Amino acid sequence: MNDGRLTRRALIAGAGTAALAAPAVAKLAAMDVIDLGLPGGPSLRHVNPPFPGKGAMIVQRIRPPLLEAPIEAFRKGIITHNGWMFVRWNWPFPTEIKAADHRVAVGGAVKKAVSLTLDDVASAGETVSVVAVNQCAGNGRGLSQPRVTGTQWGNGAMGCAKWTGVRLKDVLAKAGVAEGATRVRFAGLDVPLTDGAPQFIKSIPLDIAMRDDVLVAWGMNDEPLPILHGFPLRIVVPGWFSTYWVKMLATIEVLTGEDDSYYVADSYRMPAQPITPDSKGFPTVPITTMPPRAFITSHADGDTVALGRPLVLEGIAMGGDAALERVDLVGKGWEIPCELGPDEGGPYAFRRWTVKLPQVAGDFEEVGVRAKNVNGAVQPAEFVWNPSGYARNVIERITLRAE
Amino acid sequence: MKRIAILSALALLAGCDNDPAVVFEDAGIILPDDPIDLPEGPGRDAVIENCTACHSPSTMLQQPKVSREKWESIVGKMKTLYKAPVDDAAVPAIVDYMVHVQSQPEPGV
């Protein structure tokens, strides 16, 4: 489709940024395999086969697709190109969609159930856009120690895009929310291959559904949602993990009680309190909002830096469910505040950071960046293990060698 | 690189009510082939017959090394929760295969 254009754009992006990035992009294009650095392995991943509309993604699984962005995706700006946004499907999905035939059923605890065309949805209210990070709940799972089973993501199951659509509350108003409503549940066109398996349906509390920035979106970075990202419509819940951002939206169901469906009641849950790997029978809560995270994008683990010279480190950070407040470079027994880039995308977007060190005096052992948001949430220095590898936000560290 | 118009402060942008918000066109995608690429080992046929109809082999091959009991519980979850049509008689062979594959050095993908 437009692979050529994407590749060229990627190369242009590389050429336009710091000298560091250009060789990395070229290297990636020439290579077939990426090492995710997963402790104990298996750690090597192909960057093929190519998927239409996508750049050189780390292919975690071909069917149903699981595609991870390489670190190159985050080296410049705060917006993740559509070709580099991660892809995650639980079940198969249609590969052909006729716009005129698509309907969104709004039902459950509503005054009048309706079946909406795409034009009905688009005209339900004001068109709005929000820039927000879309991050898989299991992003970084493969780095868990002890290791846990599940999709073995590195840290590339995330991206930041400009999402455009209408407010969910305006779509709900087409049916009218009835008395006693508690939650709003979403289903897409992705359905299990097998009879009786749980459909991937997810719900959010009504007060979240009524937020001004929770969208039924059709636009991703000013392009129609690609099929891999949920054409024609997907839910966008800024600040919440993308498990709630249901793709290929086909059903909106207003609930009056708790949601006992599998992917809310039994899966995508975290221990209510920190546990150890030996713990059994602990209470759990659904994963919901994202914690702050920060990443060094200018350097990779094991890179060499020039002894005696100044050093500039750069990267991205996010506040999670609240705006980013600060980022600090942290080593063993020391920390240095980083300078934040401009607030280009609002509280739910990536934001760039940079720090300049006047002189490299020796190796940097286990150096990382620590984000804090305006609610006071801060990345922990020690990894907090959970059995499903959800919501990783320990400070990510690398070692740089001075030569 | 093309600069994308980014919203400031409120992160919300009101569109113009009079413009058509969006024009929806049909969409389609041709997904790449999924070669069933499984290393040799005892029970390989059982895996091909019972597992790969629903998902790529990579889902299994990329897992960290876990115990035989864990693989038994994973296959059990595929059967009871996801209703995978796995032949009961094939389960020991599937588990044998996964334990064998995980005992081998990483094959360079």
Coordinates of C-alpha atoms in Angstrom, one line a residue:
Chain A
M1 CA 0.0 0.0 0.0
N2 CA 2.2 2.8 1.2
D3 CA 5.2 1.0 2.6
G4 CA 7.6 2.9 0.4
R5 CA 6.3 6.2 1.6
L6 CA 6.6 5.1 5.2
T7 CA 10.1 3.9 4.8
R8 CA 11.1 7.1 3.1
R9 CA 9.5 9.1 5.9
A10 CA 11.3 7.1 8.5
L11 CA 14.6 7.7 6.8
I12 CA 13.9 11.4 6.5
A13 CA 13.0 11.5 10.1
G14 CA 16.3 9.8 11.0
A15 CA 18.3 12.2 8.8
G16 CA 16.7 15.3 10.3
T17 CA 17.4 14.5 13.9
A18 CA 20.6 14.1 15.9
A19 CA 23.5 12.3 14.1
L20 CA 22.9 9.4 16.5
A21 CA 19.5 8.5 15.0
A22 CA 20.5 8.2 11.3
P23 CA 22.8 5.3 11.6
A24 CA 20.3 3.5 13.8
V25 CA 17.5 3.7 11.3
A26 CA 19.8 2.6 8.5
K27 CA 21.0 -0.3 10.6
L28 CA 17.5 -1.3 11.4
A29 CA 16.5 -1.4 7.7
A30 CA 19.4 -3.6 6.9
M31 CA 18.7 -6.0 9.7
D32 CA 16.1 -8.7 10.0
V33 CA 16.3 -9.3 13.7
I34 CA 16.1 -7.2 16.8
D35 CA 17.2 -8.3 20.3
L36 CA 14.7 -7.0 22.9
G37 CA 17.1 -7.8 25.8
L38 CA 14.6 -10.0 27.6
P39 CA 16.3 -11.5 30.6
G40 CA 16.9 -15.2 30.0
G41 CA 15.4 -15.1 26.5
P42 CA 14.0 -15.9 24.0
S43 CA 14.9 -12.4 23.1
L44 CA 15.3 -12.2 19.3
R45 CA 12.4 -11.0 17.1
H46 CA 12.0 -10.6 13.3
V47 CA 11.1 -7.3 11.8
N48 CA 9.2 -9.0 9.1
P49 CA 6.9 -9.9 7.4
P50 CA 5.9 -6.3 6.6
F51 CA 2.3 -5.3 7.3
P52 CA 0.5 -2.9 5.0
G53 CA 0.8 0.7 6.3
K54 CA 3.3 -0.2 8.9
G55 CA 7.0 0.5 9.1
A56 CA 9.7 -1.9 10.3
M57 CA 7.8 -3.2 13.3
I58 CA 8.9 -5.9 15.7
V59 CA 6.7 -8.8 14.8
Q60 CA 5.7 -10.5 18.0
R61 CA 2.9 -12.5 16.3
I62 CA 1.6 -12.6 12.8
R63 CA -1.9 -14.0 13.5
P64 CA -3.7 -12.3 15.2
P65 CA -1.2 -9.5 14.8
L66 CA 1.0 -8.3 17.6
L67 CA 3.4 -5.6 16.4
E68 CA 5.8 -3.6 18.6
A69 CA 7.5 -0.3 17.8
P70 CA 11.3 -0.2 17.7
I71 CA 12.9 2.5 19.8
E72 CA 13.5 4.5 16.6
A73 CA 9.8 5.4 16.7
F74 CA 10.3 7.6 19.8
R75 CA 13.5 9.4 18.8
K76 CA 11.9 12.6 17.5
G77 CA 8.9 14.7 18.4
I78 CA 6.0 13.6 20.6
I79 CA 3.7 12.1 17.9
T80 CA 4.2 8.4 16.9
H81 CA 3.8 8.0 13.2
N82 CA 0.8 5.7 12.3
G83 CA 3.3 3.3 10.7
W84 CA 5.0 2.9 14.1
M85 CA 2.0 2.7 16.4
F86 CA 1.9 -0.7 18.1
V87 CA -0.7 -3.2 17.1
R88 CA -2.5 -5.7 19.4
W89 CA -5.5 -7.9 18.7
N90 CA -6.9 -10.6 21.0
W91 CA -9.0 -12.2 18.3
P92 CA -9.3 -12.2 14.5
F93 CA -11.0 -9.2 12.8
P94 CA -12.6 -8.5 9.4
T95 CA -10.1 -7.5 6.7
E96 CA -12.8 -5.8 4.6
I97 CA -15.2 -3.2 5.9
K98 CA -17.9 -1.4 3.9
A99 CA -18.4 2.0 5.4
A100 CA -22.1 2.2 4.4
D101 CA -22.9 -1.1 6.0
H102 CA -21.2 -0.5 9.4
R103 CA -23.5 0.2 12.4
V104 CA -22.9 1.0 16.0
A105 CA -25.7 -0.3 18.2
V106 CA -26.3 1.7 21.4
G107 CA -28.4 -0.3 23.8
G108 CA -28.7 -1.7 27.3
A109 CA -29.9 0.8 30.0
V110 CA -30.9 3.5 27.5
K111 CA -34.1 5.3 26.9
K112 CA -34.3 4.2 23.2
A113 CA -31.9 1.7 21.6
V114 CA -30.5 3.0 18.3
S115 CA -28.5 1.6 15.5
L116 CA -26.2 4.4 14.1
T117 CA -24.5 4.7 10.8
L118 CA -21.0 6.1 10.6
D119 CA -22.5 9.5 9.5
D120 CA -24.9 9.4 12.5
V121 CA -21.9 8.9 14.8
A122 CA -19.9 11.6 13.1
S123 CA -22.7 14.1 13.4
A124 CA -23.6 13.2 17.0
G125 CA -21.7 16.2 18.3
E126 CA -18.8 18.6 17.9
T127 CA -15.7 17.1 16.3
V128 CA -12.9 17.1 18.8
S129 CA -9.3 16.0 18.9
V130 CA -7.1 14.9 21.8
V131 CA -3.4 14.0 21.8
A132 CA -2.9 10.9 24.0
V133 CA -0.6 8.0 24.7
N134 CA -2.0 4.7 23.7
Q135 CA -0.2 2.0 25.7
C136 CA -0.8 -1.7 26.1
A137 CA -1.4 -2.8 29.7
G138 CA 1.3 -5.4 29.2
N139 CA 3.9 -3.0 27.7
G140 CA 7.3 -4.2 29.0
R141 CA 6.0 -7.5 30.2
G142 CA 9.0 -9.4 28.7
L143 CA 11.3 -7.5 31.1
S144 CA 9.6 -8.8 34.2
Q145 CA 11.8 -10.7 36.6
P146 CA 10.8 -13.3 37.5
R147 CA 9.5 -13.7 33.9
V148 CA 5.8 -14.2 33.4
T149 CA 3.9 -15.7 30.4
G150 CA 1.9 -13.7 27.9
T151 CA 2.9 -11.5 25.0
Q152 CA 6.6 -10.8 25.6
W153 CA 6.7 -7.1 24.8
G154 CA 9.7 -5.0 25.2
N155 CA 8.8 -1.3 25.8
G156 CA 7.4 -0.6 22.4
A157 CA 3.8 -1.4 22.9
M158 CA 3.0 2.3 23.2
G159 CA 2.6 5.4 21.0
C160 CA 1.2 8.9 21.1
A161 CA -1.2 10.1 18.5
K162 CA -3.7 12.8 17.8
W163 CA -7.2 11.2 17.9
T164 CA -10.1 12.8 16.3
G165 CA -13.8 12.0 16.7
V166 CA -16.9 12.9 18.7
R167 CA -17.4 12.7 22.4
L168 CA -18.7 9.3 23.6
K169 CA -21.3 11.2 25.7
D170 CA -22.7 12.8 22.6
V171 CA -23.1 9.3 21.0
L172 CA -24.7 8.0 24.2
A173 CA -27.1 11.0 24.0
K174 CA -28.5 9.6 20.8
A175 CA -30.0 6.8 22.9
G176 CA -30.3 8.6 26.2
V177 CA -28.7 7.0 29.3
A178 CA -31.4 5.6 31.6
E179 CA -31.7 5.8 35.4
G180 CA -29.4 3.5 37.3
A181 CA -26.6 3.3 34.7
T182 CA -23.3 2.4 36.2
R183 CA -20.9 1.5 33.3
V184 CA -20.6 1.6 29.5
R185 CA -19.4 -1.5 27.7
F186 CA -17.9 -1.7 24.2
A187 CA -17.6 -4.5 21.7
G188 CA -15.9 -4.5 18.3
L189 CA -16.0 -6.6 15.2
D190 CA -13.2 -8.8 16.5
V191 CA -14.7 -12.1 17.6
P192 CA -13.3 -15.5 18.8
L193 CA -12.7 -18.2 16.3
T194 CA -14.3 -20.8 18.6
D195 CA -17.9 -21.0 19.9
G196 CA -18.2 -20.2 23.6
A197 CA -14.9 -18.3 24.0
P198 CA -15.2 -14.9 25.6
Q199 CA -15.6 -12.0 23.3
F200 CA -13.2 -9.1 23.8
I201 CA -15.6 -6.6 25.4
K202 CA -14.6 -4.0 27.9
S203 CA -16.4 -1.4 30.1
I204 CA -15.6 1.8 31.9
P205 CA -17.4 3.6 34.7
L206 CA -20.2 6.0 33.6
D207 CA -18.4 9.0 35.0
I208 CA -15.3 8.2 32.9
A209 CA -17.6 7.6 29.8
M210 CA -19.1 11.1 30.3
R211 CA -15.7 12.9 30.3
D212 CA -15.3 15.6 27.7
D213 CA -12.1 14.0 26.3
V214 CA -13.4 10.4 26.0
L215 CA -14.0 9.9 22.3
V216 CA -15.5 7.7 19.6
A217 CA -12.6 8.3 17.2
W218 CA -12.2 7.9 13.5
G219 CA -9.0 9.9 13.0
M220 CA -5.5 9.0 13.9
N221 CA -2.9 11.7 13.2
D222 CA -5.2 13.3 10.6
E223 CA -5.7 10.0 8.7
P224 CA -8.6 7.6 8.8
L225 CA -8.0 4.9 11.5
P226 CA -6.1 2.1 9.7
I227 CA -7.8 -1.3 9.9
L228 CA -5.0 -2.5 12.1
H229 CA -5.9 0.3 14.6
G230 CA -9.6 -0.3 14.6
F231 CA -11.2 1.2 11.4
P232 CA -13.8 2.7 11.3
L233 CA -14.2 3.7 14.9
R234 CA -12.4 3.1 18.2
I235 CA -12.9 4.3 21.8
V236 CA -10.2 6.6 23.2
V237 CA -9.8 7.0 27.0
P238 CA -6.9 9.4 27.6
G239 CA -4.9 8.4 30.6
W240 CA -6.2 4.8 30.6
F241 CA -4.5 1.7 29.2
S242 CA -5.5 0.8 25.7
T243 CA -7.3 -2.3 26.7
Y244 CA -10.3 0.0 27.1
W245 CA -9.8 1.7 23.7
V246 CA -12.0 -0.9 21.9
K247 CA -11.3 -1.1 18.2
M248 CA -13.8 -1.6 15.3
L249 CA -16.5 -0.4 17.6
A250 CA -19.8 -2.0 16.8
T251 CA -21.7 -2.1 20.1
I252 CA -22.1 0.4 23.0
E253 CA -24.0 -1.2 26.0
V254 CA -25.0 0.7 29.1
L255 CA -24.9 -1.5 32.2
T256 CA -26.7 -1.1 35.5
G257 CA -24.5 -3.2 37.7
E258 CA -20.9 -4.6 37.8
D259 CA -19.4 -6.0 34.6
D260 CA -19.0 -9.7 35.0
S261 CA -17.6 -10.3 31.6
Y262 CA -14.3 -12.2 31.4
Y263 CA -11.9 -9.4 30.2
V264 CA -13.1 -7.2 33.1
A265 CA -14.0 -9.6 35.9
D266 CA -11.3 -12.2 35.4
S267 CA -8.5 -10.8 33.2
Y268 CA -6.6 -7.5 32.9
R269 CA -6.4 -7.4 36.7
M270 CA -3.6 -6.5 39.1
P271 CA -3.1 -7.5 42.8
A272 CA -4.8 -5.0 45.0
Q273 CA -1.6 -4.8 47.1
P274 CA 2.0 -5.7 46.2
I275 CA 2.6 -9.4 46.3
T276 CA 5.5 -11.8 45.9
P277 CA 5.7 -14.5 43.2
D278 CA 4.7 -17.1 45.8
S279 CA 1.5 -15.3 46.8
K280 CA -1.8 -17.2 46.2
G281 CA -5.5 -16.2 46.6
F282 CA -4.8 -12.4 46.7
P283 CA -7.6 -9.8 45.9
T284 CA -7.3 -8.1 42.5
V285 CA -8.5 -4.9 40.9
P286 CA -8.9 -4.0 37.2
I287 CA -6.0 -2.2 35.6
T288 CA -7.3 1.2 34.7
T289 CA -5.2 4.4 34.6
M290 CA -1.5 4.6 33.5
P291 CA 1.3 5.6 35.8
P292 CA 4.1 7.9 34.7
R293 CA 7.0 6.6 32.6
A294 CA 10.1 7.9 31.0
F295 CA 12.6 6.5 28.5
I296 CA 16.1 7.4 27.2
T297 CA 15.8 7.5 23.4
S298 CA 19.1 9.0 22.4
H299 CA 21.2 6.1 23.7
A300 CA 20.8 2.4 24.1
D301 CA 22.2 0.1 26.7
G302 CA 25.9 -0.6 26.1
D303 CA 26.5 2.5 23.9
T304 CA 29.8 4.2 24.3
V305 CA 30.2 7.9 25.1
A306 CA 33.2 10.2 24.7
L307 CA 35.3 10.5 27.9
G308 CA 36.0 14.0 29.0
R309 CA 33.4 15.5 26.6
P310 CA 30.0 17.0 27.3
L311 CA 27.1 14.5 26.9
V312 CA 23.5 15.3 26.0
L313 CA 20.9 12.7 26.8
E314 CA 17.4 12.9 25.4
G315 CA 14.1 11.0 25.5
I316 CA 10.4 11.0 26.1
A317 CA 8.2 10.9 29.2
M318 CA 4.5 10.7 30.0
G319 CA 2.6 11.6 33.1
G320 CA 0.0 8.7 32.7
D321 CA -3.4 9.8 33.9
A322 CA -2.2 13.3 34.9
A323 CA 0.2 15.8 33.4
L324 CA 4.0 15.3 33.6
E325 CA 5.6 17.4 36.3
R326 CA 9.3 16.6 36.1
V327 CA 11.9 14.1 34.9
D328 CA 15.1 13.4 36.7
L329 CA 18.2 11.5 35.5
V330 CA 19.1 9.1 38.2
G331 CA 22.2 7.1 38.8
K332 CA 23.6 5.3 41.9
G333 CA 23.3 7.8 44.6
W334 CA 22.8 10.9 42.5
E335 CA 20.2 12.6 40.4
I336 CA 20.0 15.5 38.0
P337 CA 16.9 17.3 36.9
C338 CA 16.1 17.2 33.2
E339 CA 14.8 20.0 31.1
L340 CA 11.3 19.4 29.8
G341 CA 10.5 20.2 26.2
P342 CA 7.5 22.3 25.3
D343 CA 4.0 21.1 26.3
E344 CA 2.9 20.4 22.7
G345 CA 0.1 17.8 23.3
G346 CA -1.5 18.4 26.7
P347 CA -1.5 16.2 29.8
Y348 CA -2.0 12.8 28.2
A349 CA 0.7 13.2 25.5
F350 CA 4.4 12.3 25.4
R351 CA 6.7 15.2 26.3
R352 CA 10.3 15.3 25.4
W353 CA 13.1 15.9 28.0
T354 CA 16.8 16.6 27.7
V355 CA 19.8 16.9 30.0
K356 CA 23.3 18.1 29.3
L357 CA 26.1 16.8 31.4
P358 CA 29.2 19.1 31.2
Q359 CA 31.8 16.4 31.1
V360 CA 31.8 12.6 31.0
A361 CA 34.1 11.5 33.9
G362 CA 33.6 7.8 33.5
D363 CA 31.1 5.0 32.8
F364 CA 27.5 5.6 33.6
E365 CA 26.4 2.4 35.4
E366 CA 22.6 1.8 35.5
V367 CA 21.5 5.3 34.7
G368 CA 17.8 5.9 34.1
V369 CA 15.2 8.6 34.0
R370 CA 12.4 9.0 36.5
A371 CA 9.1 10.7 35.7
K372 CA 6.7 12.3 38.2
N373 CA 3.2 13.6 37.4
V374 CA 1.3 16.5 38.9
N375 CA -0.6 14.1 41.2
G376 CA 2.7 13.1 42.9
A377 CA 2.9 9.7 41.2
V378 CA 6.5 8.9 40.6
Q379 CA 8.3 5.9 39.0
P380 CA 9.7 3.5 41.6
A381 CA 13.3 2.6 41.8
E382 CA 12.5 -1.1 42.5
F383 CA 10.4 -3.3 40.2
V384 CA 7.0 -4.2 41.7
W385 CA 6.2 -7.7 40.3
N386 CA 2.7 -8.9 39.4
P387 CA 1.8 -12.2 37.8
S388 CA 0.5 -10.8 34.5
G389 CA 3.3 -8.3 33.9
Y390 CA 0.9 -5.3 33.8
A391 CA 1.5 -1.6 34.2
R392 CA 5.3 -1.8 34.3
N393 CA 6.7 1.5 35.4
V394 CA 10.0 0.8 37.2
I395 CA 12.8 3.3 36.2
E396 CA 14.3 1.9 33.0
R397 CA 18.1 1.9 33.2
I398 CA 21.0 1.6 30.8
T399 CA 24.7 1.5 31.1
L400 CA 27.0 3.8 29.0
R401 CA 30.7 3.1 28.5
A402 CA 33.1 6.1 28.5
E403 CA 36.0 5.8 26.0
Chain B
M1 CA 9.3 15.5 8.6
K2 CA 5.8 16.9 8.2
R3 CA 4.8 18.8 11.3
I4 CA 1.5 17.6 12.7
A5 CA -0.7 20.3 14.1
I6 CA -0.5 19.7 17.8
L7 CA -3.0 21.1 20.2
S8 CA -1.9 23.2 23.2
A9 CA -3.1 23.7 26.7
L10 CA -6.6 22.1 26.7
A11 CA -5.7 19.4 24.2
L12 CA -9.1 19.7 22.8
L13 CA -10.0 21.4 19.6
A14 CA -13.4 22.4 18.5
G15 CA -14.2 21.7 14.9
C16 CA -16.3 23.8 12.7
D17 CA -19.9 22.7 12.9
N18 CA -20.6 23.5 9.3
D19 CA -17.9 21.3 7.8
P20 CA -18.6 17.7 7.1
A21 CA -16.7 16.1 10.0
V22 CA -15.4 13.2 8.0
V23 CA -16.1 11.2 4.9
F24 CA -15.9 7.4 5.5
E25 CA -14.6 5.2 2.7
D26 CA -14.5 1.5 2.5
A27 CA -11.3 -0.1 3.9
G28 CA -9.5 -3.4 3.4
I29 CA -6.2 -5.0 4.2
I30 CA -4.3 -8.0 3.0
L31 CA -2.5 -9.5 5.9
P32 CA 0.8 -11.3 5.4
D33 CA 1.0 -15.1 5.2
D34 CA 1.8 -16.9 8.4
P35 CA 4.2 -19.8 7.7
I36 CA 3.9 -22.5 10.4
D37 CA 7.6 -22.3 11.3
L38 CA 8.2 -24.7 14.2
P39 CA 11.5 -26.3 15.0
E40 CA 11.8 -30.1 14.9
G41 CA 11.0 -32.0 18.1
P42 CA 8.8 -34.7 19.6
G43 CA 5.2 -33.7 19.5
R44 CA 5.6 -31.2 16.6
D45 CA 2.7 -32.7 14.7
A46 CA 0.4 -32.5 17.7
V47 CA 1.1 -28.8 18.0
I48 CA 0.4 -28.2 14.3
E49 CA -2.8 -30.2 14.5
N50 CA -4.1 -28.6 17.7
C51 CA -2.7 -25.1 18.2
T52 CA -1.8 -23.3 15.0
A53 CA -5.3 -23.0 13.6
C54 CA -6.0 -20.2 16.0
H55 CA -2.6 -18.4 16.3
S56 CA 1.0 -18.2 15.0
P57 CA 3.6 -20.5 16.6
S58 CA 5.5 -17.5 17.9
T59 CA 3.0 -17.1 20.7
M60 CA 4.3 -20.3 22.2
L61 CA 7.9 -20.1 21.0
Q62 CA 8.6 -16.7 22.5
Q63 CA 7.5 -17.6 26.0
P64 CA 10.1 -17.6 28.8
K65 CA 11.1 -21.0 30.1
V66 CA 8.4 -22.4 32.4
S67 CA 7.7 -25.7 34.0
R68 CA 5.9 -28.7 32.5
E69 CA 3.0 -28.0 34.9
K70 CA 2.8 -24.4 33.6
W71 CA 2.5 -25.7 30.0
E72 CA -0.2 -28.1 31.1
S73 CA -2.1 -25.3 32.7
I74 CA -1.7 -23.1 29.6
V75 CA -3.0 -25.8 27.3
G76 CA -5.8 -26.4 29.8
K77 CA -6.7 -22.7 29.6
M78 CA -6.8 -22.9 25.8
K79 CA -9.3 -25.7 26.1
T80 CA -11.6 -24.7 28.9
L81 CA -11.6 -20.9 28.6
Y82 CA -10.9 -20.3 24.9
K83 CA -12.7 -23.5 23.8
A84 CA -9.8 -24.5 21.5
P85 CA -10.7 -27.9 20.0
V86 CA -7.6 -29.6 21.4
D87 CA -7.7 -33.4 21.4
D88 CA -7.2 -34.6 25.0
A89 CA -5.0 -37.4 23.8
A90 CA -2.7 -34.8 22.2
V91 CA -2.1 -32.7 25.3
P92 CA 0.9 -34.7 26.6
A93 CA 2.6 -34.5 23.2
I94 CA 2.0 -30.7 23.0
V95 CA 3.5 -30.3 26.5
D96 CA 6.4 -32.6 25.6
Y97 CA 7.1 -30.4 22.6
M98 CA 7.1 -27.2 24.4
V99 CA 9.3 -28.5 27.2
H100 CA 11.7 -29.9 24.5
V101 CA 11.8 -26.6 22.6
Q102 CA 12.5 -24.6 25.7
S103 CA 15.4 -26.9 26.6
Q104 CA 17.1 -26.0 23.3
P105 CA 19.3 -22.9 22.7
E106 CA 17.5 -19.9 21.2
P107 CA 17.4 -20.7 17.5
G108 CA 18.3 -17.2 16.3
V109 CA 14.6 -16.8 15.5

